[in-house]
mmCIF file of C-alpha atoms in Angstrom:
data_model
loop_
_atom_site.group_PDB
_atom_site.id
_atom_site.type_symbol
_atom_site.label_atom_id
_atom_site.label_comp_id
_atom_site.label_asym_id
_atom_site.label_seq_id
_atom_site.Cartn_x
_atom_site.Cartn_y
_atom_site.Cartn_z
ATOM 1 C CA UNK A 1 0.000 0.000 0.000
ATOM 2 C CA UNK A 2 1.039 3.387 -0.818
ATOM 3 C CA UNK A 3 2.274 5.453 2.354
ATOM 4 C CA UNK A 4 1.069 8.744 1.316
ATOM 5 C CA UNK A 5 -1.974 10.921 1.296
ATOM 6 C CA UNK A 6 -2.954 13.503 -1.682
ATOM 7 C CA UNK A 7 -5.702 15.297 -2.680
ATOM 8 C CA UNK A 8 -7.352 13.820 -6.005
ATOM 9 C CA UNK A 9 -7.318 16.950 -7.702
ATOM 10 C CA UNK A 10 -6.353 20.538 -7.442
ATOM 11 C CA UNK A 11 -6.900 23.480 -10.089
ATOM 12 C CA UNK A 12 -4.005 26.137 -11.034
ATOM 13 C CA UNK A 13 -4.097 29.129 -13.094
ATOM 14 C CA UNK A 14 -1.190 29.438 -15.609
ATOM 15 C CA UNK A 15 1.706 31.500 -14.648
ATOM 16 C CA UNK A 16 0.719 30.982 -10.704
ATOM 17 C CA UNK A 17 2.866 28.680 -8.729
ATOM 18 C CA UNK A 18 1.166 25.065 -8.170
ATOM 19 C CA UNK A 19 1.923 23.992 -4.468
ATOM 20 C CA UNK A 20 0.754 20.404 -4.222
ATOM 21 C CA UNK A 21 -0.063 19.022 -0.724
ATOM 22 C CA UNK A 22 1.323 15.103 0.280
ATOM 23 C CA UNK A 23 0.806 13.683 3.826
ATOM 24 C CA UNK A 24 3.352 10.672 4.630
ATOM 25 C CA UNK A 25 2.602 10.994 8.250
ATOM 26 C CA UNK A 26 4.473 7.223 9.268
ATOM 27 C CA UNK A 27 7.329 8.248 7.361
ATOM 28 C CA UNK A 28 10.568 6.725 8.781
ATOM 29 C CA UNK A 29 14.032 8.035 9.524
ATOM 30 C CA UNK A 30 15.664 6.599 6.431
ATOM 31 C CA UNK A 31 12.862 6.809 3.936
ATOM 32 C CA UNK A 32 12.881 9.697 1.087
ATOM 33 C CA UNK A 33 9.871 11.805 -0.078
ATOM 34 C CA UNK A 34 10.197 11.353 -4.213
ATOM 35 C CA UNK A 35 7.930 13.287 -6.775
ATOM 36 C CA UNK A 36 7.104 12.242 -9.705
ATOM 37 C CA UNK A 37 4.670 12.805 -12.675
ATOM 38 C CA UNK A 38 2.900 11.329 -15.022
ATOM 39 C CA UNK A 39 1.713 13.907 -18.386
ATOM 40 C CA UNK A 40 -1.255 12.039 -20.535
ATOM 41 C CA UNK A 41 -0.573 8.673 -22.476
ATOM 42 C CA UNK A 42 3.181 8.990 -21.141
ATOM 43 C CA UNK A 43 5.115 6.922 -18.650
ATOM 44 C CA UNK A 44 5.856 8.587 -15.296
ATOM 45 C CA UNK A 45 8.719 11.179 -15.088
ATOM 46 C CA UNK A 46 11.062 12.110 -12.005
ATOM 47 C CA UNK A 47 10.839 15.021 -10.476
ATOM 48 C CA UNK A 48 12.867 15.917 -7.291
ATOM 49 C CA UNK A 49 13.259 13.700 -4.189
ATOM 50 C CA UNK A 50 14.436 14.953 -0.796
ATOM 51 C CA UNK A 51 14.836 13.506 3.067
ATOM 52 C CA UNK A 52 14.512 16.222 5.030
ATOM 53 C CA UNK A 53 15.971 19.434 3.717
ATOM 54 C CA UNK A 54 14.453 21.580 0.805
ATOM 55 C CA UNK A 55 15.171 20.945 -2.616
ATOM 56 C CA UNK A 56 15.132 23.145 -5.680
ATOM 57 C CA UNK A 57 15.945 22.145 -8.904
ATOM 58 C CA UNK A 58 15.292 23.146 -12.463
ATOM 59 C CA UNK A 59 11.566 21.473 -12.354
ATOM 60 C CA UNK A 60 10.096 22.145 -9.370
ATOM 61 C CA UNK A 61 11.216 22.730 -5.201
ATOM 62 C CA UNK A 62 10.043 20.559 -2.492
ATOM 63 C CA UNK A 63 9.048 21.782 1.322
ATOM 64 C CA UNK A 64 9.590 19.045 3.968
ATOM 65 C CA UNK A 65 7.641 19.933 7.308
ATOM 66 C CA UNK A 66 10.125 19.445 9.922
ATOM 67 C CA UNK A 67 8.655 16.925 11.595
ATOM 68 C CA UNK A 68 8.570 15.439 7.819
ATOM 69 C CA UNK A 69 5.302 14.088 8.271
ATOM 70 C CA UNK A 70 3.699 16.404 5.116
ATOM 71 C CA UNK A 71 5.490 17.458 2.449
ATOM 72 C CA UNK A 72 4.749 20.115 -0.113
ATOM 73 C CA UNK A 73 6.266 20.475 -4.067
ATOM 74 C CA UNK A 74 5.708 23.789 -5.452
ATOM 75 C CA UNK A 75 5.977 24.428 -9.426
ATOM 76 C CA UNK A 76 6.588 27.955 -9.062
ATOM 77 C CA UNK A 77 5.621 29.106 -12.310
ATOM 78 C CA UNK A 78 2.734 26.682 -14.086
ATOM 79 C CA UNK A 79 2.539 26.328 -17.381
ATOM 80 C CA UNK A 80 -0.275 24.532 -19.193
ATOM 81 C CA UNK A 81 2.501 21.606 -20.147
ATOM 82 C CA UNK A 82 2.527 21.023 -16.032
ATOM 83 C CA UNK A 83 -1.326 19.303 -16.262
ATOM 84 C CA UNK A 84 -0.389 16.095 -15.125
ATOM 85 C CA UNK A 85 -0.878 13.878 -12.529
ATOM 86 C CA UNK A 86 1.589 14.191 -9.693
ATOM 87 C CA UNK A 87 2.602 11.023 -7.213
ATOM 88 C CA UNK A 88 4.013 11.490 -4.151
ATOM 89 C CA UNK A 89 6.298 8.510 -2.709
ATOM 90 C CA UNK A 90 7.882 7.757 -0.072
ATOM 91 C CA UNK A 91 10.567 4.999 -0.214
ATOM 92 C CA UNK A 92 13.253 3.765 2.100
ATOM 93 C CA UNK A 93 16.310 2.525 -0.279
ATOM 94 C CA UNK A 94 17.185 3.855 -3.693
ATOM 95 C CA UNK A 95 17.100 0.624 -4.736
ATOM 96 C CA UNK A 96 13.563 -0.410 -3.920
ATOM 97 C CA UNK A 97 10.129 -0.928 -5.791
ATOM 98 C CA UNK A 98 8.529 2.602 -6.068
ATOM 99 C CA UNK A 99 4.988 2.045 -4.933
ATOM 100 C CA UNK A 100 2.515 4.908 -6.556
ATOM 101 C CA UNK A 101 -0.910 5.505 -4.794
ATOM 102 C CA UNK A 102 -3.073 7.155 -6.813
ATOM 103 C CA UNK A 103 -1.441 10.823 -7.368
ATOM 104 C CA UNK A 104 -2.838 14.314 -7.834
ATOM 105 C CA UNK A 105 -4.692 15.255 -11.235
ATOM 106 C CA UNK A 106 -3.504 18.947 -11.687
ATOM 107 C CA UNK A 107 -5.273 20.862 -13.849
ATOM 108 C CA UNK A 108 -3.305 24.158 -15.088
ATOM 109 C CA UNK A 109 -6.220 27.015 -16.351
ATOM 110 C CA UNK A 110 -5.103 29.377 -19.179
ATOM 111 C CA UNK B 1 19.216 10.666 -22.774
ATOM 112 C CA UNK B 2 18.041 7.278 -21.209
ATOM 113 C CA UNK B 3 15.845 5.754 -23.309
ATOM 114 C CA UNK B 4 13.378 2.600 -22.380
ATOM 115 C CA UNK B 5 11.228 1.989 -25.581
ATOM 116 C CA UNK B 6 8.417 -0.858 -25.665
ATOM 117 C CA UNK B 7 7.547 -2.792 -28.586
ATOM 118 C CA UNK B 8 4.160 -1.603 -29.148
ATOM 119 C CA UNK B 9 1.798 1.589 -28.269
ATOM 120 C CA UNK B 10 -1.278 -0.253 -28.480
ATOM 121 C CA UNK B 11 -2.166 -3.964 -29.035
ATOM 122 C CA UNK B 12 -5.259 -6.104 -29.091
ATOM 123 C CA UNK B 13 -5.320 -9.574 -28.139
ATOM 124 C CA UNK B 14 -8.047 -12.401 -27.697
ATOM 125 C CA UNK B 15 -8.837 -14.191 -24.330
ATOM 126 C CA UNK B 16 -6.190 -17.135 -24.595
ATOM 127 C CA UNK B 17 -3.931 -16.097 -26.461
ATOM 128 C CA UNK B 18 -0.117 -15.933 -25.488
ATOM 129 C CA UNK B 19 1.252 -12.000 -24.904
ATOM 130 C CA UNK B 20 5.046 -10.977 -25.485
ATOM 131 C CA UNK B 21 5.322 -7.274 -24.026
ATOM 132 C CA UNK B 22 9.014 -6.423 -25.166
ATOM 133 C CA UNK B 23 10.942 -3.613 -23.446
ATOM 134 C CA UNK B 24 14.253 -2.268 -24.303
ATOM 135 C CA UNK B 25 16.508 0.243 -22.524
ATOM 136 C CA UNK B 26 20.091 1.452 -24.148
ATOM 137 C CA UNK B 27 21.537 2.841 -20.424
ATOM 138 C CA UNK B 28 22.922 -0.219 -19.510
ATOM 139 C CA UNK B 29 20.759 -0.961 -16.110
ATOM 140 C CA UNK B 30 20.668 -3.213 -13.813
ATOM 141 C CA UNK B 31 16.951 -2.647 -12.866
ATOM 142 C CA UNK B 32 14.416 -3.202 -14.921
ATOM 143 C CA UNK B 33 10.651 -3.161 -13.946
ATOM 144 C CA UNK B 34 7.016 -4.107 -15.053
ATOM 145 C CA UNK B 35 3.879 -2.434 -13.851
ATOM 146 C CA UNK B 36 0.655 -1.798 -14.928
ATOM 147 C CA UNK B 37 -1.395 1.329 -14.309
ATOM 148 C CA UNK B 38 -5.480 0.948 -14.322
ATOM 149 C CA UNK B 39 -7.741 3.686 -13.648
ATOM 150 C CA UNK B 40 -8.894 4.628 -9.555
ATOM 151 C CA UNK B 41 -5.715 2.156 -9.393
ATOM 152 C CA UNK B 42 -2.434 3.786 -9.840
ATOM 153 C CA UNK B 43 0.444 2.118 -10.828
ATOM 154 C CA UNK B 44 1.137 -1.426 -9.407
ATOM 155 C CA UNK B 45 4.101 -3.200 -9.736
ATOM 156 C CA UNK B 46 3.922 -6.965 -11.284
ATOM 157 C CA UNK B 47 7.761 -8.024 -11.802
ATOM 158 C CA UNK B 48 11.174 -6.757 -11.326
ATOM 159 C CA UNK B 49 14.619 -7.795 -12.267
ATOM 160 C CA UNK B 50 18.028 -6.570 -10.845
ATOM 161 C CA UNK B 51 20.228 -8.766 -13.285
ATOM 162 C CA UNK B 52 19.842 -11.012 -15.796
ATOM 163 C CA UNK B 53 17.903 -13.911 -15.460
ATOM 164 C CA UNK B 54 16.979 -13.044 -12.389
ATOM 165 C CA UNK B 55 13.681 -12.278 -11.780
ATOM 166 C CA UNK B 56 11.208 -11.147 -8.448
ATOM 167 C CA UNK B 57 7.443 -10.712 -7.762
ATOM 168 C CA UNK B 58 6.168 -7.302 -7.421
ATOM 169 C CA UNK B 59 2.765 -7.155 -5.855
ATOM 170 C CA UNK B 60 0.289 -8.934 -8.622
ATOM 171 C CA UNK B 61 2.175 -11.183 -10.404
ATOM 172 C CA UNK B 62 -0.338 -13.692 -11.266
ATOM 173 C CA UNK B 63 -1.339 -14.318 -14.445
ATOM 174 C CA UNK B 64 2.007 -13.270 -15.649
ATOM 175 C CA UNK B 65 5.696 -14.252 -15.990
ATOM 176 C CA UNK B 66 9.038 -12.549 -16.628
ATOM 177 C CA UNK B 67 12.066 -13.084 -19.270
ATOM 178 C CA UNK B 68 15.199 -11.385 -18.934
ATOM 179 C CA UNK B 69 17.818 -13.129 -21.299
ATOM 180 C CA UNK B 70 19.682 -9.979 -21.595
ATOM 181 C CA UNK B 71 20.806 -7.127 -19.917
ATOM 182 C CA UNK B 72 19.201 -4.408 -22.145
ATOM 183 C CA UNK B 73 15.634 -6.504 -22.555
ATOM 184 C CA UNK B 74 13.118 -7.541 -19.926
ATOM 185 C CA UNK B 75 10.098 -9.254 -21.268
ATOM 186 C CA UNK B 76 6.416 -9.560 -19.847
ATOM 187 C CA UNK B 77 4.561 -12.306 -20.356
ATOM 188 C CA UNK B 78 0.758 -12.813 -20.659
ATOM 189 C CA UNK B 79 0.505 -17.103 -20.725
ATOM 190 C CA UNK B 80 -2.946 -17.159 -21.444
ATOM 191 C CA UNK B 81 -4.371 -13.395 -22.116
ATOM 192 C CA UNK B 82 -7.633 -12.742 -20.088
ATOM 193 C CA UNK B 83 -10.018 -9.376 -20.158
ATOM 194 C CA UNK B 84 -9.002 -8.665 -16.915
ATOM 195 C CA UNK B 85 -5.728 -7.992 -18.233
ATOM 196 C CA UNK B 86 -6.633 -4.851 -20.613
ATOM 197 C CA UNK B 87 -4.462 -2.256 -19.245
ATOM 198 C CA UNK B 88 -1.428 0.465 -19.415
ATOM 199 C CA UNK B 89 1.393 -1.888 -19.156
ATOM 200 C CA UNK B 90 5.007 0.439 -18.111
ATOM 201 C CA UNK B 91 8.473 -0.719 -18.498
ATOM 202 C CA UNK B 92 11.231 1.340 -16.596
ATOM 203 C CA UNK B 93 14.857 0.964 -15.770
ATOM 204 C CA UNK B 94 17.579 1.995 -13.630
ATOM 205 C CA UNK B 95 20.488 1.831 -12.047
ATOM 206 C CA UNK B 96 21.426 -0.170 -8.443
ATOM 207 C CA UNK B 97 21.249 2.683 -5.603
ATOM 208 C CA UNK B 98 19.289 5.293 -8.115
ATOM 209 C CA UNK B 99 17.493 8.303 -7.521
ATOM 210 C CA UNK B 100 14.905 7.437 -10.273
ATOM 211 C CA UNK B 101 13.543 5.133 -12.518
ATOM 212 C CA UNK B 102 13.038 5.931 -15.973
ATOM 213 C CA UNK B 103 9.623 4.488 -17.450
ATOM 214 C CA UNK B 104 8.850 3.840 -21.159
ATOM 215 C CA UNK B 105 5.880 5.359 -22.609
ATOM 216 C CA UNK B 106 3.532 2.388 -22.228
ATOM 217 C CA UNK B 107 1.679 -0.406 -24.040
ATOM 218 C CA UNK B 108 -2.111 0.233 -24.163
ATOM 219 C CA UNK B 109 -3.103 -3.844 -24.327
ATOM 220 C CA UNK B 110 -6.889 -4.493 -24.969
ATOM 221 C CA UNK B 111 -8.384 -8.335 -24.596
ATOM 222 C CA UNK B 112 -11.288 -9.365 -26.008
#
């Protein structure tokens, strides 16, 4: 079972920065919050993964709650190529199964 | 750029029949990975393989089996193609200790 919580859906405007919401309240001390998303008909696509620190990089920036049982990845500037949907994983070893729950549909309004 | 390519797009099959899903990455991974994706669902994960000819259940294997002869190919099997088995089938690959996995962009199977 996936170990995280999202909302099904969320609405952006374009140009507006998306912040999508992921609970992974029984997180553990050596497992990794990983983004990922998925645009229509293609296969999923990495995002940005982090343990406990914020991360930026060219895609998108993640906020870890300090207690790192939410987490938060912000698009900052949304673009209608950014509807997708957007999973939210946690996972303990790089080299383990990714389990996806069911992800966030975004929906980016011109 | 890392690229994981599957044989087909789309394909349409009969109830019985046998099912070769082919995928191919040129990165030279370890890791390769089956899963299928059905709506209200997610993704779920049906084989994995972290060398050749080595092979390991993901979490719904039944109804289907694994080949991987070579590094670069990891094959999914349908035995005996039922209607429950129309799906999104996803390949990906990637190295031992990786940050990601790199998916292919899917097989659409239908089973009539």
């Amino acid at each position: 079972d996936a170990k995280t919580t999202q909302p099904t859906s969320m609405d952006c405007a374009e140009g507006r920065a998306a912040n999508l919401p992921c609970n992974h309240s029984t997180i553990s001390g050596n497992e990794y919050v990983y983004w990922y998303r998925q645009i229509h008909s293609q296969g999923p696509q990495y995002i940005i993964h982090g343990l406990k620190n914020n991360e930026t990089n060219e895609m998108a920036s993640l906020i870890i709650t300090e207690d790192r049982k939410s987490s938060t990845l912000i698009l900052p500037h949304a673009t209608l190529r950014d509807t997708a949907v957007y999973y939210c994983i946690v996972r303990a070893n790089r080299d383990d199964k990714i389990i996806f729950g069911k992800g966030t549909r975004l929906h980016i309004l011109p | 750029d890392v690229k994981v390519t599957q044989s087909s797009r789309y394909l349409v099959k009969r109830t019985g029949e046998k099912v070769f899903l082919e995928c191919v990455q040129d990165m030279d991974h370890e890791n390769m990975f089956w899963y299928r994706q059905d709506p209200g669902l997610g993704l779920r994960l049906i084989y994995f393989s972290y060398d050749v000819k080595m092979k390991e259940k993901g979490d719904i294997p039944e109804g289907y089996s694994v080949s991987r002869e070579k590094k670069e190919r990891f094959s999914l099997i349908l035995e005996s193609a039922s209607t429950n088995q129309t799906s999104m089938y996803l390949c990906a690959s990637c190295t031992p200790w990786a940050d990601t996995q790199y998916f292919g962009p899917g097989t659409r199977l239908t089973v009539l």
